Amino acid sequence: MTHGPGDVVVTGVGLALPGAATPGALLRRAAAPATGPAPEPFDTAVRIGRRGHRYKDRATRLALCAALDALRDAAMIPADGEEVTVPGDTVGVVASSNLGNLDTACLTAAAIAERSAMDLSPMSLPNASSNVIASWVAIRHGLRGPNLMLCNGATSGLDAVHWGATLVAAGRVRRAVVIGVETHNAVVEDLLGRPADELLDGAAALVVEGARWAEARGVPAAAALGPYERRAGLTGCIEALLPGGAAPGVWFTPERYAERPAGAVPVPETVPRYDVTDAVGRSSGALGVLQCAAAVGWLTRAEAGKRAGGGTGSGAGDGAAFGDRAASDAGARAAPDPAAGPGPGPVPDPGPAAEALASAPVSAEVSASVPVSRQALITSGDDTADAVAGLLLRPTPARCHRPPAARAPLSAMECSR
């Protein structure tokens, strides 16, 4: 079944990648992978400091960096702080990583087998749990909504985006941080049989949020989430997302996708294709989130070209023409939040009483009216393993910002509305 939470938007993007600090930069690297020496590994200490390093593995530190960047991009954390300015119980966390803590789990098992459990450090043992990444992000920022960890193979990252959107669309939370992260080390390299320079060492994060809550906070959205699909094969997945053979504006292909003969896959050859793993390495559970981040870069550029009267600008060879959302949204994000009261403290968050401002929400019908040629098709998965996930990412319609109603407490039964 195709799901379309058309009232869920992306309000923040964060990256912890070598050589790509913004969605536009990631898109440029995917369009023309750099040659020469590889960029230096991402320095997590620069973003999260020594406190963020204590007793945490590399994947967790990368995830913390990307999540912090996304939360700040979504205007939910001030530039000089770490606490969210909305109630923590309105924010969930969904993380995806297939291999992030593989080394810890393997080394822990080996230590127990060779010696005894008494030799293990109680401070490092939590890193052997798969959900440690999602848990640390929630603990670090006081996010008390649902907390999920996905480790289900090639579709894991895109599935995580879908689960984050589903939590928001169902009313369980008002926004969710979705993280995809992988790293490389001797254990991962041995398992995959590939050298480190072919594997991702980085993370990407998105803040997905109910459109009415983003509007109430006065935060511009970068994209709207369209339908999501999970099928046994690539062709069936794309046909379900794009019935009638409609051509998207861009296609973010599965990892190291091998082009088929013309007509074998229902995406015309004229549609630009990007494989982000050409730029950052094989990405496993982080791929879908990375693809969404790059798609935000494409949508920003396409919308800028449209406003300038230059068409959608969907070609792949423009290099510096790609826009970085960080720059285009700087003015909007610097504007004062109309909901903020005087003095310090959290920004008031609109509650159920704010339903009045949803009289014209970004609904599925409005989002569906966006021409397919202005939408980004994202697919990930393994066709040979009968597991492919797909998602459409759309530009957000222009909206008028109205002052939010006074905040009411978040109801435990809000999911029923």
Coordinates of C-alpha atoms in Angstrom, one line a residue:
M1 CA 0.0 0.0 0.0
T2 CA 1.2 3.5 -0.8
H3 CA 1.2 5.9 2.2
G4 CA 1.3 9.6 1.8
P5 CA 1.6 11.7 4.9
G6 CA 1.3 14.9 2.9
D7 CA 1.1 17.1 6.1
V8 CA 4.6 16.1 7.2
V9 CA 7.5 18.3 6.1
V10 CA 11.3 18.4 6.5
T11 CA 12.3 21.4 8.6
G12 CA 16.0 20.6 9.4
V13 CA 18.9 18.8 7.8
G14 CA 22.2 17.9 9.4
L15 CA 25.3 16.3 8.0
A16 CA 28.4 14.8 9.6
L17 CA 30.4 13.9 6.4
P18 CA 33.9 14.6 5.2
G19 CA 33.8 17.2 2.5
A20 CA 30.0 17.9 2.5
A21 CA 28.6 20.2 5.1
T22 CA 25.3 21.1 3.4
P23 CA 22.7 19.4 1.2
G24 CA 23.9 21.4 -1.7
A25 CA 27.5 20.3 -1.2
L26 CA 26.4 16.7 -0.9
L27 CA 24.5 17.0 -4.2
R28 CA 27.5 18.6 -5.9
R29 CA 29.7 15.7 -4.8
A30 CA 27.2 13.2 -6.0
A31 CA 27.0 14.9 -9.4
A32 CA 30.8 15.0 -9.8
P33 CA 32.6 12.8 -7.3
A34 CA 35.9 14.4 -6.3
T35 CA 39.2 13.0 -7.5
G36 CA 42.5 13.0 -5.7
P37 CA 43.1 12.5 -2.0
A38 CA 40.1 11.6 0.1
P39 CA 39.0 14.4 2.5
E40 CA 40.0 14.1 6.2
P41 CA 37.6 12.1 8.4
F42 CA 34.9 14.2 10.0
D43 CA 36.1 15.6 13.3
T44 CA 33.2 15.0 15.8
A45 CA 35.0 16.8 18.6
V46 CA 34.6 20.1 16.8
R47 CA 30.8 19.9 16.9
I48 CA 30.0 18.0 20.2
G49 CA 33.2 18.6 22.3
R50 CA 34.9 16.2 24.7
R51 CA 31.7 15.6 26.6
G52 CA 30.1 14.1 23.6
H53 CA 33.0 11.6 23.2
R54 CA 32.9 10.0 26.6
Y55 CA 32.2 6.3 26.5
K56 CA 30.6 6.5 23.0
D57 CA 31.6 4.7 19.8
R58 CA 32.3 6.4 16.5
A59 CA 28.8 5.8 15.0
T60 CA 27.1 7.3 18.0
R61 CA 29.4 10.4 18.0
L62 CA 28.7 10.9 14.3
A63 CA 24.9 10.5 14.9
L64 CA 25.1 13.1 17.7
C65 CA 26.8 15.6 15.4
A66 CA 24.3 15.2 12.6
A67 CA 21.3 15.3 15.0
L68 CA 22.6 18.5 16.6
D69 CA 23.1 20.1 13.2
A70 CA 19.6 19.1 12.1
L71 CA 18.0 20.4 15.3
R72 CA 19.7 23.7 14.9
D73 CA 18.7 23.9 11.3
A74 CA 15.1 23.4 12.3
A75 CA 15.4 26.2 14.9
M76 CA 14.8 23.8 17.7
I77 CA 18.2 24.4 19.5
P78 CA 19.9 27.7 19.8
A79 CA 23.4 28.1 18.3
D80 CA 25.0 28.2 21.8
G81 CA 23.0 25.4 23.5
E82 CA 21.9 21.8 23.3
E83 CA 18.4 21.8 24.9
V84 CA 15.5 21.9 22.6
T85 CA 13.2 24.9 22.7
V86 CA 10.0 22.8 22.4
P87 CA 8.7 20.3 24.9
G88 CA 10.8 17.2 24.8
D89 CA 7.8 14.9 24.8
T90 CA 6.8 16.3 21.4
V91 CA 10.0 15.0 19.8
G92 CA 10.8 11.4 18.8
V93 CA 13.9 9.8 17.5
V94 CA 14.3 7.2 14.8
A95 CA 17.8 6.0 13.9
S96 CA 19.1 3.6 11.2
S97 CA 22.4 1.8 11.2
N98 CA 23.2 -1.8 10.2
L99 CA 26.8 -1.9 11.1
G100 CA 27.4 1.0 13.5
N101 CA 28.1 -1.0 16.6
L102 CA 29.2 -4.2 14.9
D103 CA 32.8 -3.8 16.2
T104 CA 31.7 -3.3 19.8
A105 CA 29.3 -6.4 19.7
C106 CA 32.0 -8.6 18.1
L107 CA 34.8 -7.5 20.4
T108 CA 32.5 -7.9 23.5
A109 CA 31.6 -11.4 22.4
A110 CA 35.2 -12.3 21.8
A111 CA 36.3 -11.0 25.2
I112 CA 33.7 -13.1 26.9
A113 CA 34.6 -16.2 25.0
E114 CA 38.4 -15.7 25.5
R115 CA 38.3 -14.5 29.1
S116 CA 35.2 -13.7 31.0
A117 CA 32.5 -11.1 31.4
M118 CA 34.4 -9.7 34.4
D119 CA 36.9 -8.2 31.9
L120 CA 34.3 -5.9 30.3
S121 CA 34.1 -2.2 31.1
P122 CA 30.6 -1.4 32.4
M123 CA 30.9 2.1 30.7
S124 CA 31.4 0.7 27.2
L125 CA 29.0 -2.3 27.5
P126 CA 25.9 -0.2 26.5
N127 CA 27.5 0.4 23.1
A128 CA 26.9 -3.3 22.4
S129 CA 23.2 -2.6 22.2
S130 CA 21.8 -1.8 18.8
N131 CA 19.6 1.0 20.0
V132 CA 22.5 2.9 21.6
I133 CA 22.5 5.5 18.8
A134 CA 18.9 6.5 19.1
S135 CA 19.1 6.4 22.9
W136 CA 22.1 8.7 23.2
V137 CA 20.6 11.3 20.8
A138 CA 17.4 11.3 22.9
I139 CA 19.3 11.5 26.2
R140 CA 21.7 14.3 25.0
H141 CA 18.8 16.6 24.0
G142 CA 16.0 15.6 26.3
L143 CA 13.8 14.1 23.6
R144 CA 11.2 12.0 25.4
G145 CA 9.0 10.9 22.5
P146 CA 9.1 7.4 20.9
N147 CA 12.6 6.1 20.4
L148 CA 13.2 3.6 17.6
M149 CA 16.3 1.9 16.0
L150 CA 16.1 0.2 12.6
C151 CA 18.7 -2.3 11.4
N152 CA 16.9 -4.0 8.5
G153 CA 19.3 -3.9 5.6
A154 CA 19.5 -1.8 2.5
T155 CA 16.1 -0.2 2.9
S156 CA 16.7 0.7 6.5
G157 CA 17.4 4.4 6.1
L158 CA 14.4 5.1 3.9
D159 CA 12.2 3.0 6.2
A160 CA 13.4 5.1 9.1
V161 CA 12.2 8.3 7.3
H162 CA 8.9 6.7 6.8
W163 CA 8.6 5.6 10.4
G164 CA 9.5 9.1 11.6
A165 CA 6.8 10.5 9.3
T166 CA 4.3 7.9 10.4
L167 CA 4.8 8.8 14.1
V168 CA 4.1 12.5 13.2
A169 CA 1.2 11.8 10.9
A170 CA -0.4 9.5 13.6
G171 CA -0.1 12.2 16.2
R172 CA 2.3 10.3 18.5
V173 CA 4.7 13.3 18.3
R174 CA 4.8 16.6 16.6
R175 CA 8.3 16.2 15.1
A176 CA 10.9 13.5 14.9
V177 CA 14.7 13.4 14.4
V178 CA 15.6 10.7 11.8
I179 CA 19.2 9.7 11.7
G180 CA 21.2 7.4 9.3
V181 CA 24.8 6.6 10.3
E182 CA 27.5 4.1 9.4
T183 CA 31.2 3.9 10.0
H184 CA 34.1 1.7 8.9
N185 CA 36.6 -0.2 11.0
A186 CA 38.5 -3.5 10.8
V187 CA 35.4 -5.6 11.8
V188 CA 33.1 -3.9 9.2
E189 CA 35.8 -4.1 6.5
D190 CA 36.3 -7.8 7.2
L191 CA 32.5 -8.6 7.1
L192 CA 31.9 -6.7 3.9
G193 CA 35.2 -7.6 2.3
R194 CA 35.8 -4.0 1.2
P195 CA 38.5 -1.5 2.1
A196 CA 37.7 1.5 4.3
D197 CA 37.9 4.0 1.4
E198 CA 34.8 2.3 -0.2
L199 CA 32.7 2.6 2.9
L200 CA 30.8 5.5 4.5
D201 CA 32.1 7.1 7.7
G202 CA 29.5 9.6 8.4
A203 CA 25.9 10.5 9.3
A204 CA 22.9 12.4 8.1
A205 CA 19.8 13.6 10.0
L206 CA 16.4 15.1 9.2
V207 CA 13.8 16.8 11.4
V208 CA 10.4 15.7 10.1
E209 CA 7.6 17.7 11.5
G210 CA 3.8 18.2 11.2
A211 CA 3.3 21.1 8.8
R212 CA 1.0 22.9 11.2
W213 CA 3.5 22.8 14.0
A214 CA 6.3 24.0 11.8
E215 CA 4.1 26.9 10.6
A216 CA 3.2 27.7 14.2
R217 CA 6.9 28.0 15.0
G218 CA 7.4 30.2 12.0
V219 CA 10.0 27.8 10.6
P220 CA 10.2 27.4 6.8
A221 CA 10.0 23.8 5.5
A222 CA 12.6 22.5 3.1
A223 CA 10.5 19.8 1.5
A224 CA 7.2 17.9 1.9
L225 CA 7.1 14.1 2.2
G226 CA 5.1 12.4 -0.5
P227 CA 4.1 8.8 -0.8
Y228 CA 6.3 6.0 0.5
E229 CA 6.3 2.5 -1.0
R230 CA 7.9 -0.8 -0.2
R231 CA 7.8 -3.6 -2.8
A232 CA 9.6 -6.8 -3.8
G233 CA 11.3 -5.2 -6.8
L234 CA 12.5 -1.8 -8.1
T235 CA 10.2 -1.6 -11.1
G236 CA 7.0 -2.4 -9.1
C237 CA 8.1 0.1 -6.4
I238 CA 8.6 2.9 -9.0
E239 CA 5.4 2.1 -10.9
A240 CA 3.4 2.3 -7.6
L241 CA 4.9 5.7 -6.8
L242 CA 4.6 7.1 -10.3
P243 CA 1.6 5.6 -11.9
G244 CA 1.1 6.1 -15.6
G245 CA 4.9 6.4 -16.3
A246 CA 5.2 10.0 -15.1
A247 CA 8.8 11.2 -15.1
P248 CA 10.2 12.7 -11.9
G249 CA 12.5 15.7 -11.9
V250 CA 15.4 13.6 -10.5
W251 CA 16.1 10.1 -9.4
F252 CA 18.3 9.1 -6.5
T253 CA 19.1 5.5 -7.3
P254 CA 19.8 2.5 -5.1
E255 CA 23.4 2.0 -4.0
R256 CA 25.7 1.4 -7.0
Y257 CA 22.8 1.0 -9.3
A258 CA 23.6 -0.7 -12.6
E259 CA 21.7 1.0 -15.5
R260 CA 19.3 -1.3 -17.2
P261 CA 18.4 -1.4 -20.9
A262 CA 16.1 1.4 -22.1
G263 CA 12.6 0.7 -20.9
A264 CA 13.6 -1.9 -18.3
V265 CA 12.9 0.5 -15.5
P266 CA 10.1 3.1 -15.8
V267 CA 12.3 6.1 -15.3
P268 CA 13.1 7.9 -18.7
E269 CA 16.8 8.2 -19.5
T270 CA 16.4 12.0 -19.7
V271 CA 15.8 12.1 -15.9
P272 CA 19.0 13.0 -14.0
R273 CA 20.3 10.2 -11.8
Y274 CA 22.4 10.5 -8.6
D275 CA 24.0 7.8 -6.6
V276 CA 25.2 9.5 -3.4
T277 CA 27.4 6.5 -2.5
D278 CA 29.7 7.5 -5.4
A279 CA 30.5 10.5 -3.3
V280 CA 30.5 9.2 0.3
G281 CA 31.0 5.5 0.0
R282 CA 28.7 2.5 0.4
S283 CA 26.2 3.6 3.0
S284 CA 24.1 0.6 4.1
G285 CA 21.6 1.7 6.7
A286 CA 22.4 5.4 6.3
L287 CA 21.7 5.6 2.6
G288 CA 18.0 6.6 2.6
V289 CA 18.6 9.5 5.0
L290 CA 21.6 10.7 2.9
Q291 CA 19.4 10.5 -0.2
C292 CA 16.8 12.6 1.4
A293 CA 19.4 15.2 2.4
A294 CA 20.7 15.4 -1.1
A295 CA 17.2 15.6 -2.5
V296 CA 16.6 18.7 -0.2
G297 CA 19.6 20.2 -2.0
W298 CA 18.1 19.4 -5.4
L299 CA 14.7 20.8 -4.4
T300 CA 16.3 24.0 -3.1
R301 CA 18.2 24.5 -6.3
A302 CA 15.2 23.7 -8.5
E303 CA 12.9 26.1 -6.6
A304 CA 15.5 28.8 -6.8
G305 CA 15.7 28.3 -10.5
K306 CA 12.0 28.4 -10.8
R307 CA 11.7 31.6 -8.9
A308 CA 14.4 33.1 -11.1
G309 CA 12.5 32.1 -14.2
G310 CA 15.1 29.6 -15.3
G311 CA 13.0 26.5 -15.1
T312 CA 13.5 23.7 -12.6
G313 CA 17.2 23.4 -13.3
S314 CA 17.2 19.7 -12.9
G315 CA 20.4 19.0 -14.9
A316 CA 23.3 17.4 -13.2
G317 CA 26.2 19.4 -14.5
D318 CA 25.8 22.9 -13.0
G319 CA 28.4 22.6 -10.3
A320 CA 28.3 25.8 -8.4
A321 CA 24.7 26.5 -9.5
F322 CA 23.5 24.1 -6.8
G323 CA 22.0 26.1 -3.9
D324 CA 22.8 25.4 -0.3
R325 CA 19.7 25.6 1.9
A326 CA 21.7 26.9 4.8
A327 CA 22.3 30.1 2.9
S328 CA 18.9 30.4 1.3
D329 CA 17.1 30.0 4.6
A330 CA 19.4 32.1 6.7
G331 CA 17.2 35.2 6.7
A332 CA 14.0 33.2 7.5
R333 CA 15.7 31.4 10.4
A334 CA 17.1 34.6 11.8
A335 CA 13.6 36.1 12.2
P336 CA 12.2 36.1 15.7
D337 CA 9.7 33.4 16.6
P338 CA 6.3 35.0 17.0
A339 CA 5.5 32.5 19.7
A340 CA 8.5 33.3 21.8
G341 CA 7.7 35.2 25.0
P342 CA 10.1 37.6 26.8
G343 CA 13.0 36.3 28.8
P344 CA 14.7 32.9 28.7
G345 CA 13.0 29.5 28.6
P346 CA 11.5 27.2 26.0
V347 CA 9.6 28.5 23.0
P348 CA 5.9 27.9 23.6
D349 CA 4.8 25.0 21.5
P350 CA 1.3 25.1 20.0
G351 CA -0.9 22.4 21.4
P352 CA -4.4 21.0 20.5
A353 CA -5.8 24.5 20.7
A354 CA -3.8 25.4 17.7
E355 CA -6.1 23.2 15.5
A356 CA -7.6 26.5 14.2
L357 CA -4.5 27.3 12.3
A358 CA -4.8 24.0 10.4
S359 CA -7.8 25.2 8.4
A360 CA -5.6 25.1 5.3
P361 CA -2.9 22.6 6.1
V362 CA -0.4 21.2 3.7
S363 CA -2.6 18.2 2.9
A364 CA -2.0 15.2 0.7
E365 CA -4.2 16.8 -1.9
V366 CA -2.2 20.0 -2.0
S367 CA 1.1 18.2 -2.1
A368 CA -0.2 15.8 -4.8
S369 CA -0.9 18.9 -7.0
V370 CA 2.8 19.5 -7.3
P371 CA 3.9 18.4 -10.8
V372 CA 5.9 15.1 -10.8
S373 CA 8.6 16.9 -12.8
R374 CA 9.4 19.0 -9.7
Q375 CA 9.5 16.0 -7.3
A376 CA 12.5 13.9 -6.3
L377 CA 12.2 10.1 -6.6
I378 CA 14.3 8.3 -4.0
T379 CA 14.8 4.5 -4.0
S380 CA 17.0 2.2 -2.0
G381 CA 17.3 -1.5 -1.5
D382 CA 18.4 -4.6 -3.2
D383 CA 16.4 -5.8 -6.2
T384 CA 18.0 -9.3 -6.0
A385 CA 16.9 -9.6 -2.4
D386 CA 13.3 -8.6 -3.1
A387 CA 13.4 -5.6 -0.9
V388 CA 13.1 -2.1 -2.4
A389 CA 11.7 1.1 -0.7
G390 CA 10.8 4.3 -2.4
L391 CA 9.8 7.8 -1.5
L392 CA 8.8 11.0 -3.3
L393 CA 10.1 14.3 -1.8
R394 CA 8.2 17.4 -2.9
P395 CA 8.7 21.2 -2.7
T396 CA 6.5 22.8 -0.1
P397 CA 3.6 25.0 -1.3
A398 CA 3.8 28.7 -0.3
R399 CA 2.1 29.3 3.0
C400 CA 0.9 32.3 5.0
H401 CA 2.2 32.3 8.5
R402 CA -0.4 33.0 11.2
P403 CA 0.2 33.6 14.9
P404 CA -0.2 30.3 16.8
A405 CA -2.8 29.8 19.5
A406 CA -1.7 29.5 23.1
R407 CA -0.1 26.2 24.0
A408 CA -2.2 23.6 25.6
P409 CA -0.7 20.5 27.2
L410 CA 0.2 17.6 24.9
S411 CA -2.5 15.0 25.4
A412 CA -1.6 11.3 25.7
M413 CA -4.5 10.7 23.3
E414 CA -3.4 13.2 20.7
C415 CA -2.8 10.3 18.4
S416 CA -6.5 9.7 18.1
R417 CA -7.0 13.0 16.2

